Amino acid sequence: MPKNRHAANRFKKSQTLFARAVGLMPGGVSSPVRSFQSVGLSPVFIYSGEGAYLVDVDSNRYIDYVMSYGPLIHGHAHPAIQAALAKQSDRGTSFGCCCEEEVTLATMIAAAMPHVPMVRFVNSGAEAVMSAIRLARGITGRPMIAKIAGGYHGAVDALLVEAGSGATTHGHPSSPGIPEAVTADTLVLPFNEPLEVRHAFQQHGERIAALVLELVMGNIGVVPPAAGYLQELRELCDRHGVLLVADEVMTGFRVARGGAQERLNVRPDITCLGKIIGGGLPVGAFGGRREFMNHISPAGPVYQAGTLSGNPLAMAAGIAALRLLETAEPYQRLESLGQRLQSGLEEVARKAGVALVVQRCGGMITPFFPPAAKGAGAFSVRNYADALRCDTRAFALFFKAMLESGVMIPPSQFEAWFLSLAHTPADIDATIDKAAAALAAVAAARG
Ligand SMILES: *Cc1c(COP(=O)(O)O)cnc(C)c1O
């Protein structure tokens, strides 16, 4: 790897590409968070990924905690997934007909998730949630949807109300281009406040088709549910005939093999999946018990379709990824790597005198910079309102220092970092050392 001697030039090729990209694609990107806009930088363009590492077009190397925002639980270019893709692509990439791989992947999902005996494959997480909502409305004949503030479910019209991820970072909680009528039937409730759900259901219960939520919030940074919260939601849904739609696009096969529903012991009616189940290719799925899923066309009247849905290439990558997740060992390893990173970050923050609150669920982790006036001890993020109070300026300084020292973290305070099974304890320790220096830079800038 050529060493960059001139700091000013170290992102030269990325900057040249970005200058071309902005004339060709809105903001120069295919998805907003990639623009690095919220941290005031221009984006890097990636040439290759290998295991836990990324290499950009200027040959800078990074330890990667973006991991494509979650799908790459085995790291970049895992040999078993690469081999499965090569083998399938020799036989063709899409047939517009049924293939055996769909049956195999559906079997593997059902084996890992007892509440998902039947699925429909789609091409993205957004498409999965959008279709799940249609299904819930179709089953119940009710118009309203309840969602959680800061919950992100893909760029789905009805759910782009107080949505997290890029929608939070870019300050467009509800986007232009979505008619009032489309979100008029969307109720927004705060996370970790069961009383608010109780009141909303008492008032509107008979009109609400579904409560859609991330069981562990991941798109405002990592926010786990309080003890008993999900169980209370389950009871309220049962009492009012509201379907519980668990968006496990991020958490499925991530926080446990059976997702957050296994880890936190809650039974959703409909589950949305994506990310890991595609092994790094575009995919999504939604599923639940057969009585519900048989409302979907052609078994039932709720229409849903897709030209490339269930294509054998994405299925083959997903099968290869899930085969490597069939024991408890990978999840124990992610837990222990996550624990190591969390306690390391907490320790170096303490030493640097920078307040930092690290929240984690398995291999998903977010260090939050509390509002300047608060110490770490007095602050935790329990919901969207808490997250929005964080010091995004401190985060931007931290991000820049990490990037320049060779660590790629998501370019926003409101995202989860993802560990992979390709990360080693040595990678974690190197990251903690670089974080110590980055936090010292934050402390110095604050004066
Ligand atoms: C990523 C994500 C989505 C959207 O998935 P896409 O494949 O980007 O459409 C939906 N819900 C959650 C919880 C996610 O993290």
Short mmCIF file of C-alpha atoms and ligand atoms in Angstrom, two decimals:
data_model
loop_
_atom_site.label_atom_id
_atom_site.label_comp_id
_atom_site.label_asym_id
_atom_site.label_seq_id
_atom_site.Cartn_x
_atom_site.Cartn_y
_atom_site.Cartn_z
CA MET A 1 0.00 0.00 0.00
CA PRO A 2 1.58 3.34 -0.99
CA LYS A 3 1.96 5.59 2.01
CA ASN A 4 0.39 9.04 1.72
CA ARG A 5 3.03 11.59 2.51
CA HIS A 6 0.95 14.65 1.86
CA ALA A 7 -2.01 14.90 4.17
CA ALA A 8 -3.65 17.50 1.93
CA ASN A 9 -3.60 15.13 -1.03
CA ARG A 10 -4.62 11.94 0.67
CA PHE A 11 -8.24 12.11 -0.58
CA LYS A 12 -7.38 13.52 -4.03
CA LYS A 13 -8.97 10.84 -6.22
CA SER A 14 -12.08 10.72 -4.03
CA GLN A 15 -12.42 14.48 -4.35
CA THR A 16 -12.03 14.35 -8.13
CA LEU A 17 -14.64 11.61 -8.42
CA PHE A 18 -17.02 13.50 -6.14
CA ALA A 19 -16.70 16.63 -8.28
CA ARG A 20 -17.86 14.56 -11.27
CA ALA A 21 -20.52 12.72 -9.25
CA VAL A 22 -22.36 15.85 -8.08
CA GLY A 23 -23.16 16.70 -11.70
CA LEU A 24 -24.47 13.21 -12.40
CA MET A 25 -26.31 12.14 -9.23
CA PRO A 26 -28.18 14.29 -6.68
CA GLY A 27 -25.64 15.26 -4.02
CA GLY A 28 -23.16 12.99 -5.81
CA VAL A 29 -24.49 9.89 -4.09
CA SER A 30 -26.94 6.99 -4.43
CA SER A 31 -28.07 7.25 -0.76
CA PRO A 32 -27.88 10.42 1.40
CA VAL A 33 -25.81 9.33 4.43
CA ARG A 34 -22.89 8.47 2.13
CA SER A 35 -22.36 12.13 1.29
CA PHE A 36 -20.66 12.86 4.67
CA GLN A 37 -22.68 16.11 4.55
CA SER A 38 -23.69 15.94 8.21
CA VAL A 39 -20.04 15.92 9.31
CA GLY A 40 -19.08 18.68 6.89
CA LEU A 41 -16.74 16.61 4.70
CA SER A 42 -16.78 15.28 1.16
CA PRO A 43 -17.17 11.52 0.79
CA VAL A 44 -14.50 8.93 0.13
CA PHE A 45 -14.95 6.52 -2.76
CA ILE A 46 -14.20 2.91 -1.97
CA TYR A 47 -12.14 0.72 -4.27
CA SER A 48 -12.32 -2.57 -2.39
CA GLY A 49 -13.23 -4.33 0.81
CA GLU A 50 -11.53 -7.29 2.44
CA GLY A 51 -12.58 -8.78 5.76
CA ALA A 52 -12.75 -5.98 8.32
CA TYR A 53 -11.05 -3.46 6.01
CA LEU A 54 -11.91 -0.98 3.29
CA VAL A 55 -9.49 0.54 0.79
CA ASP A 56 -10.42 3.80 -0.91
CA VAL A 57 -9.48 4.96 -4.42
CA ASP A 58 -6.50 6.86 -2.96
CA SER A 59 -5.24 3.63 -1.35
CA ASN A 60 -6.11 4.75 2.19
CA ARG A 61 -6.96 1.74 4.34
CA TYR A 62 -9.65 1.72 7.03
CA ILE A 63 -10.90 -0.57 9.75
CA ASP A 64 -14.58 -0.59 8.78
CA TYR A 65 -17.50 -0.25 11.21
CA VAL A 66 -20.04 0.72 8.55
CA MET A 67 -20.14 -2.78 7.06
CA SER A 68 -22.54 -1.54 4.41
CA TYR A 69 -24.85 -0.44 7.28
CA GLY A 70 -25.35 -3.93 8.60
CA PRO A 71 -25.50 -6.64 5.93
CA LEU A 72 -21.83 -7.64 6.11
CA ILE A 73 -21.80 -9.65 9.34
CA HIS A 74 -19.03 -11.82 7.83
CA GLY A 75 -16.97 -8.83 6.68
CA HIS A 76 -16.17 -7.88 3.08
CA ALA A 77 -15.73 -10.47 0.34
CA HIS A 78 -16.08 -13.54 2.55
CA PRO A 79 -14.72 -16.51 0.56
CA ALA A 80 -17.80 -18.72 1.12
CA ILE A 81 -20.16 -15.97 -0.09
CA GLN A 82 -17.90 -15.08 -3.03
CA ALA A 83 -17.81 -18.76 -4.04
CA ALA A 84 -21.60 -19.09 -3.81
CA LEU A 85 -22.03 -15.98 -5.97
CA ALA A 86 -19.54 -17.16 -8.59
CA LYS A 87 -21.18 -20.56 -8.77
CA GLN A 88 -24.65 -19.09 -9.16
CA SER A 89 -23.69 -16.42 -11.67
CA ASP A 90 -22.34 -19.17 -13.95
CA ARG A 91 -25.89 -20.54 -14.06
CA GLY A 92 -27.61 -17.18 -14.54
CA THR A 93 -28.67 -14.34 -12.29
CA SER A 94 -32.45 -14.09 -12.67
CA PHE A 95 -35.03 -16.26 -14.37
CA GLY A 96 -38.43 -14.72 -13.73
CA CYS A 97 -39.30 -18.24 -12.63
CA CYS A 98 -39.11 -20.12 -9.34
CA CYS A 99 -35.73 -21.40 -8.13
CA GLU A 100 -34.67 -23.89 -5.48
CA GLU A 101 -32.64 -21.25 -3.62
CA GLU A 102 -35.82 -19.40 -2.57
CA VAL A 103 -37.09 -22.55 -0.88
CA THR A 104 -33.73 -23.13 0.81
CA LEU A 105 -33.47 -19.57 2.17
CA ALA A 106 -37.12 -19.53 3.33
CA THR A 107 -36.44 -22.83 5.15
CA MET A 108 -33.39 -21.36 6.87
CA ILE A 109 -35.30 -18.26 7.98
CA ALA A 110 -38.18 -20.36 9.32
CA ALA A 111 -35.71 -22.55 11.23
CA ALA A 112 -34.14 -19.52 12.91
CA MET A 113 -37.39 -17.61 13.51
CA PRO A 114 -40.31 -19.68 14.83
CA HIS A 115 -42.72 -16.76 14.23
CA VAL A 116 -41.79 -16.60 10.54
CA PRO A 117 -42.86 -19.93 9.02
CA MET A 118 -43.76 -18.23 5.70
CA VAL A 119 -42.08 -15.34 3.85
CA ARG A 120 -42.36 -13.25 0.69
CA PHE A 121 -38.98 -12.16 -0.71
CA VAL A 122 -38.55 -8.60 -2.01
CA ASN A 123 -35.52 -6.49 -3.00
CA SER A 124 -34.96 -4.11 -0.08
CA GLY A 125 -35.86 -3.49 3.53
CA ALA A 126 -38.02 -0.55 2.52
CA GLU A 127 -40.01 -2.73 0.17
CA ALA A 128 -40.45 -5.32 2.93
CA VAL A 129 -41.90 -2.80 5.40
CA MET A 130 -44.04 -1.10 2.76
CA SER A 131 -45.54 -4.47 1.81
CA ALA A 132 -45.96 -5.53 5.45
CA ILE A 133 -48.05 -2.41 6.09
CA ARG A 134 -50.24 -3.17 3.09
CA LEU A 135 -50.67 -6.69 4.41
CA ALA A 136 -51.57 -5.49 7.92
CA ARG A 137 -54.14 -3.08 6.51
CA GLY A 138 -55.45 -5.81 4.22
CA ILE A 139 -55.84 -8.31 7.04
CA THR A 140 -57.46 -5.97 9.55
CA GLY A 141 -59.39 -3.69 7.18
CA ARG A 142 -58.16 -0.78 9.33
CA PRO A 143 -56.47 2.38 7.92
CA MET A 144 -54.07 3.64 10.63
CA ILE A 145 -50.45 2.73 11.35
CA ALA A 146 -48.63 3.54 14.59
CA LYS A 147 -44.86 4.06 14.40
CA ILE A 148 -42.16 5.13 16.82
CA ALA A 149 -40.51 8.56 16.61
CA GLY A 150 -37.04 8.14 15.13
CA GLY A 151 -37.92 4.70 13.79
CA TYR A 152 -36.56 4.24 10.28
CA HIS A 153 -38.15 1.75 7.94
CA GLY A 154 -36.67 2.69 4.59
CA ALA A 155 -37.85 5.58 2.44
CA VAL A 156 -41.50 4.50 2.72
CA ASP A 157 -44.00 7.37 2.23
CA ALA A 158 -46.38 6.49 5.07
CA LEU A 159 -43.49 6.06 7.54
CA LEU A 160 -41.34 9.07 6.65
CA VAL A 161 -42.67 10.93 9.66
CA GLU A 162 -40.14 11.65 12.36
CA ALA A 163 -37.93 9.01 10.76
CA GLY A 164 -34.36 8.29 11.87
CA SER A 165 -31.18 7.50 9.88
CA GLY A 166 -30.50 9.92 6.99
CA ALA A 167 -33.90 11.52 7.55
CA THR A 168 -32.77 12.66 11.01
CA THR A 169 -29.29 13.69 9.99
CA HIS A 170 -30.59 15.80 7.14
CA GLY A 171 -33.35 17.40 9.17
CA HIS A 172 -36.23 16.43 6.88
CA PRO A 173 -38.35 14.46 9.32
CA SER A 174 -41.17 14.57 6.83
CA SER A 175 -40.12 14.92 3.23
CA PRO A 176 -41.66 17.13 0.56
CA GLY A 177 -43.39 15.04 -2.07
CA ILE A 178 -45.50 13.09 0.43
CA PRO A 179 -49.12 14.29 0.39
CA GLU A 180 -50.70 14.95 3.79
CA ALA A 181 -53.24 12.25 3.01
CA VAL A 182 -50.52 9.61 2.91
CA THR A 183 -49.30 10.30 6.46
CA ALA A 184 -52.64 11.40 7.90
CA ASP A 185 -53.21 7.83 9.08
CA THR A 186 -49.75 7.52 10.66
CA LEU A 187 -49.53 7.98 14.44
CA VAL A 188 -46.10 8.73 15.90
CA LEU A 189 -45.30 7.57 19.44
CA PRO A 190 -42.16 7.91 21.57
CA PHE A 191 -40.00 4.81 22.22
CA ASN A 192 -39.86 3.32 25.71
CA GLU A 193 -43.11 5.05 26.79
CA PRO A 194 -45.76 2.31 27.03
CA LEU A 195 -48.28 4.71 28.56
CA GLU A 196 -48.34 6.76 25.34
CA VAL A 197 -49.13 3.61 23.36
CA ARG A 198 -51.84 2.68 25.83
CA HIS A 199 -53.50 6.08 25.46
CA ALA A 200 -53.20 6.10 21.66
CA PHE A 201 -54.72 2.62 21.45
CA GLN A 202 -57.54 3.58 23.83
CA GLN A 203 -58.36 6.50 21.59
CA HIS A 204 -57.79 5.03 18.11
CA GLY A 205 -57.39 1.29 18.72
CA GLU A 206 -60.24 0.18 16.50
CA ARG A 207 -58.79 2.05 13.55
CA ILE A 208 -55.14 0.95 13.92
CA ALA A 209 -53.95 -1.88 11.68
CA ALA A 210 -50.39 -2.17 12.97
CA LEU A 211 -47.74 -0.93 15.33
CA VAL A 212 -44.49 -0.88 13.32
CA LEU A 213 -41.23 -0.68 15.24
CA GLU A 214 -37.57 -1.59 15.46
CA LEU A 215 -37.41 -3.84 18.55
CA VAL A 216 -33.96 -2.42 19.25
CA MET A 217 -33.76 1.03 17.71
CA GLY A 218 -30.77 1.35 15.40
CA ASN A 219 -31.40 4.35 13.17
CA ILE A 220 -31.07 7.05 15.83
CA GLY A 221 -28.00 5.24 17.14
CA VAL A 222 -28.46 2.10 19.24
CA VAL A 223 -31.31 2.36 21.75
CA PRO A 224 -32.41 -0.90 23.40
CA PRO A 225 -35.92 -1.23 24.82
CA ALA A 226 -36.43 -0.90 28.57
CA ALA A 227 -37.16 -4.13 30.46
CA GLY A 228 -40.77 -5.21 29.95
CA TYR A 229 -41.53 -2.57 27.28
CA LEU A 230 -41.94 -4.95 24.35
CA GLN A 231 -44.02 -7.37 26.44
CA GLU A 232 -46.34 -4.51 27.31
CA LEU A 233 -46.66 -3.56 23.64
CA ARG A 234 -47.51 -7.18 22.82
CA GLU A 235 -50.32 -7.17 25.39
CA LEU A 236 -51.70 -3.85 24.16
CA CYS A 237 -51.65 -5.07 20.55
CA ASP A 238 -53.52 -8.23 21.56
CA ARG A 239 -56.10 -6.28 23.52
CA HIS A 240 -56.85 -3.92 20.60
CA GLY A 241 -56.43 -6.33 17.69
CA VAL A 242 -53.44 -4.34 16.39
CA LEU A 243 -50.78 -6.34 14.50
CA LEU A 244 -47.26 -6.03 15.88
CA VAL A 245 -44.93 -5.53 12.93
CA ALA A 246 -41.29 -5.99 13.95
CA ASP A 247 -38.87 -4.28 11.61
CA GLU A 248 -35.88 -6.60 12.00
CA VAL A 249 -34.19 -5.48 8.78
CA MET A 250 -31.18 -4.44 10.87
CA THR A 251 -31.49 -6.74 13.88
CA GLY A 252 -32.48 -10.00 12.17
CA PHE A 253 -29.58 -12.51 12.35
CA ARG A 254 -27.61 -9.61 13.90
CA VAL A 255 -28.37 -9.37 17.64
CA ALA A 256 -29.13 -13.12 17.75
CA ARG A 257 -29.70 -15.74 15.05
CA GLY A 258 -33.43 -15.39 15.64
CA GLY A 259 -33.12 -11.60 15.76
CA ALA A 260 -34.26 -9.21 18.49
CA GLN A 261 -37.49 -11.22 18.86
CA GLU A 262 -35.41 -14.16 20.10
CA ARG A 263 -33.02 -12.10 22.19
CA LEU A 264 -35.82 -10.12 23.88
CA ASN A 265 -38.44 -12.85 23.81
CA VAL A 266 -41.30 -11.13 22.02
CA ARG A 267 -43.71 -12.56 19.42
CA PRO A 268 -44.37 -10.29 16.42
CA ASP A 269 -47.25 -10.91 14.02
CA ILE A 270 -45.28 -9.83 10.97
CA THR A 271 -41.49 -9.62 10.74
CA CYS A 272 -39.53 -7.58 8.20
CA LEU A 273 -36.06 -8.70 7.19
CA GLY A 274 -33.29 -7.54 4.85
CA LYS A 275 -29.57 -6.73 5.10
CA ILE A 276 -27.91 -9.91 6.50
CA ILE A 277 -30.32 -12.33 4.77
CA GLY A 278 -28.98 -11.11 1.40
CA GLY A 279 -25.31 -11.70 2.20
CA GLY A 280 -24.48 -8.23 0.84
CA LEU A 281 -26.81 -8.29 -2.18
CA PRO A 282 -30.06 -6.30 -2.44
CA VAL A 283 -32.80 -8.20 -0.61
CA GLY A 284 -35.73 -7.95 1.76
CA ALA A 285 -38.42 -10.25 3.10
CA PHE A 286 -41.52 -10.06 5.24
CA GLY A 287 -43.16 -12.97 6.94
CA GLY A 288 -45.31 -14.38 9.67
CA ARG A 289 -47.84 -17.10 10.29
CA ARG A 290 -49.42 -18.80 7.28
CA GLU A 291 -52.91 -17.56 8.12
CA PHE A 292 -51.58 -13.99 7.69
CA MET A 293 -49.20 -14.56 4.80
CA ASN A 294 -51.81 -16.37 2.74
CA HIS A 295 -53.52 -12.97 2.30
CA ILE A 296 -50.67 -12.12 -0.12
CA SER A 297 -51.18 -12.64 -3.86
CA PRO A 298 -51.50 -15.10 -5.51
CA ALA A 299 -52.63 -17.02 -2.37
CA GLY A 300 -54.84 -14.08 -1.35
CA PRO A 301 -56.07 -10.65 -2.44
CA VAL A 302 -53.31 -8.33 -1.07
CA TYR A 303 -51.19 -7.54 -4.12
CA GLN A 304 -47.41 -7.69 -4.03
CA ALA A 305 -44.92 -8.50 -6.82
CA GLY A 306 -41.34 -7.93 -8.01
CA THR A 307 -39.37 -8.66 -11.21
CA LEU A 308 -36.14 -9.55 -9.39
CA SER A 309 -37.70 -10.77 -6.12
CA GLY A 310 -36.16 -14.01 -4.90
CA ASN A 311 -33.52 -13.92 -7.64
CA PRO A 312 -31.06 -16.79 -7.30
CA LEU A 313 -28.00 -14.55 -6.93
CA ALA A 314 -29.29 -12.76 -3.82
CA MET A 315 -30.70 -16.03 -2.50
CA ALA A 316 -27.34 -17.81 -2.97
CA ALA A 317 -25.47 -15.04 -1.13
CA GLY A 318 -28.05 -15.12 1.68
CA ILE A 319 -27.89 -18.89 2.01
CA ALA A 320 -24.08 -18.79 2.23
CA ALA A 321 -24.25 -16.02 4.86
CA LEU A 322 -26.84 -17.79 7.03
CA ARG A 323 -24.97 -21.13 6.82
CA LEU A 324 -22.13 -19.49 8.69
CA LEU A 325 -24.55 -18.42 11.45
CA GLU A 326 -26.01 -21.74 12.48
CA THR A 327 -24.34 -22.07 15.87
CA ALA A 328 -24.13 -19.83 18.94
CA GLU A 329 -20.40 -19.25 18.45
CA PRO A 330 -20.58 -16.29 16.00
CA TYR A 331 -22.95 -14.45 18.31
CA GLN A 332 -20.77 -15.09 21.35
CA ARG A 333 -17.84 -13.70 19.38
CA LEU A 334 -19.76 -10.56 18.33
CA GLU A 335 -20.86 -10.05 21.92
CA SER A 336 -17.32 -10.29 23.19
CA LEU A 337 -15.92 -7.99 20.46
CA GLY A 338 -18.73 -5.53 21.22
CA GLN A 339 -18.00 -5.65 24.93
CA ARG A 340 -14.31 -5.06 24.26
CA LEU A 341 -15.02 -2.05 22.04
CA GLN A 342 -17.55 -0.59 24.48
CA SER A 343 -15.37 -0.82 27.57
CA GLY A 344 -12.33 0.40 25.62
CA LEU A 345 -14.18 3.46 24.32
CA GLU A 346 -15.57 4.22 27.78
CA GLU A 347 -12.10 4.04 29.27
CA VAL A 348 -10.35 6.28 26.72
CA ALA A 349 -13.19 8.81 26.92
CA ARG A 350 -12.80 8.96 30.69
CA LYS A 351 -9.05 9.50 30.30
CA ALA A 352 -9.57 12.22 27.68
CA GLY A 353 -12.13 13.95 29.91
CA VAL A 354 -14.80 13.72 27.19
CA ALA A 355 -18.32 12.66 28.20
CA LEU A 356 -19.34 9.68 26.08
CA VAL A 357 -22.30 7.33 26.54
CA VAL A 358 -21.81 4.03 24.74
CA GLN A 359 -25.00 2.05 24.01
CA ARG A 360 -24.86 -1.43 22.54
CA CYS A 361 -26.80 -4.55 21.66
CA GLY A 362 -24.53 -7.43 20.62
CA GLY A 363 -22.49 -6.32 17.61
CA MET A 364 -24.38 -3.00 17.16
CA ILE A 365 -22.94 -0.06 19.07
CA THR A 366 -23.19 3.75 19.23
CA PRO A 367 -21.07 6.15 21.28
CA PHE A 368 -23.26 9.18 21.98
CA PHE A 369 -21.76 12.58 22.76
CA PRO A 370 -24.09 14.01 25.45
CA PRO A 371 -25.20 17.65 25.25
CA ALA A 372 -22.27 19.85 26.23
CA ALA A 373 -23.69 20.78 29.64
CA LYS A 374 -24.21 17.15 30.70
CA GLY A 375 -21.72 14.69 32.08
CA ALA A 376 -21.80 11.09 30.86
CA GLY A 377 -23.21 9.94 34.20
CA ALA A 378 -26.34 12.07 33.93
CA PHE A 379 -27.29 11.10 30.38
CA SER A 380 -28.59 8.16 28.42
CA VAL A 381 -30.49 7.89 25.15
CA ARG A 382 -33.88 6.27 25.69
CA ASN A 383 -35.70 7.72 22.69
CA TYR A 384 -35.53 10.06 19.69
CA ALA A 385 -35.84 13.27 21.75
CA ASP A 386 -32.78 12.24 23.82
CA ALA A 387 -30.78 11.40 20.68
CA LEU A 388 -31.53 14.79 19.12
CA ARG A 389 -29.96 16.51 22.13
CA CYS A 390 -26.55 14.96 21.44
CA ASP A 391 -23.55 17.08 20.52
CA THR A 392 -23.30 16.53 16.77
CA ARG A 393 -20.45 19.05 16.51
CA ALA A 394 -18.31 16.92 18.83
CA PHE A 395 -19.30 13.88 16.80
CA ALA A 396 -18.21 15.57 13.56
CA LEU A 397 -14.77 16.34 15.02
CA PHE A 398 -14.48 12.76 16.25
CA PHE A 399 -15.53 11.36 12.86
CA LYS A 400 -12.95 13.42 10.99
CA ALA A 401 -10.12 12.40 13.32
CA MET A 402 -11.14 8.73 13.09
CA LEU A 403 -11.33 8.84 9.29
CA GLU A 404 -7.93 10.46 8.99
CA SER A 405 -6.41 7.86 11.30
CA GLY A 406 -7.86 4.98 9.27
CA VAL A 407 -11.14 4.09 10.96
CA MET A 408 -14.39 4.24 8.98
CA ILE A 409 -17.38 4.82 11.26
CA PRO A 410 -20.82 5.90 10.04
CA PRO A 411 -20.73 9.66 9.26
CA SER A 412 -23.54 10.57 11.64
CA GLN A 413 -24.21 10.56 15.38
CA PHE A 414 -27.52 8.87 14.61
CA GLU A 415 -26.27 5.55 13.23
CA ALA A 416 -25.17 2.22 14.65
CA TRP A 417 -21.61 0.99 14.13
CA PHE A 418 -21.49 -2.63 13.02
CA LEU A 419 -19.01 -5.25 14.11
CA SER A 420 -18.36 -8.22 11.87
CA LEU A 421 -16.96 -11.68 12.41
CA ALA A 422 -13.92 -10.55 10.41
CA HIS A 423 -12.94 -8.07 13.14
CA THR A 424 -10.27 -9.38 15.53
CA PRO A 425 -9.54 -8.29 19.09
CA ALA A 426 -6.41 -6.64 17.63
CA ASP A 427 -8.60 -4.56 15.27
CA ILE A 428 -10.70 -3.48 18.23
CA ASP A 429 -7.65 -2.53 20.27
CA ALA A 430 -6.20 -0.53 17.35
CA THR A 431 -9.57 1.24 17.04
CA ILE A 432 -9.57 2.12 20.74
CA ASP A 433 -6.07 3.59 20.45
CA LYS A 434 -7.17 5.74 17.51
CA ALA A 435 -10.32 6.74 19.39
CA ALA A 436 -8.14 7.90 22.30
CA ALA A 437 -6.33 10.30 19.97
CA ALA A 438 -9.58 11.38 18.27
CA LEU A 439 -11.21 12.11 21.66
CA ALA A 440 -8.17 14.11 22.71
CA ALA A 441 -8.69 16.18 19.53
CA VAL A 442 -12.35 16.71 20.51
CA ALA A 443 -11.29 17.81 24.00
CA ALA A 444 -8.68 20.19 22.58
CA ALA A 445 -11.16 21.73 20.10
CA ARG A 446 -13.63 22.33 22.93
CA GLY A 447 -10.81 24.07 24.85
C1 LIG B 1 -31.90 -0.47 6.63
C2 LIG B 1 -33.22 -0.50 7.22
C3 LIG B 1 -34.38 -0.48 6.44
C4 LIG B 1 -34.37 -0.24 4.95
O1 LIG B 1 -33.72 -1.22 4.24
P1 LIG B 1 -33.27 -0.87 2.74
O2 LIG B 1 -32.73 -2.15 2.21
O3 LIG B 1 -32.25 0.22 2.87
O4 LIG B 1 -34.48 -0.40 2.02
C5 LIG B 1 -35.60 -0.66 7.06
N1 LIG B 1 -35.67 -0.81 8.39
C6 LIG B 1 -34.59 -0.82 9.18
C7 LIG B 1 -34.74 -1.03 10.64
C8 LIG B 1 -33.34 -0.65 8.62
O5 LIG B 1 -32.26 -0.60 9.42
#
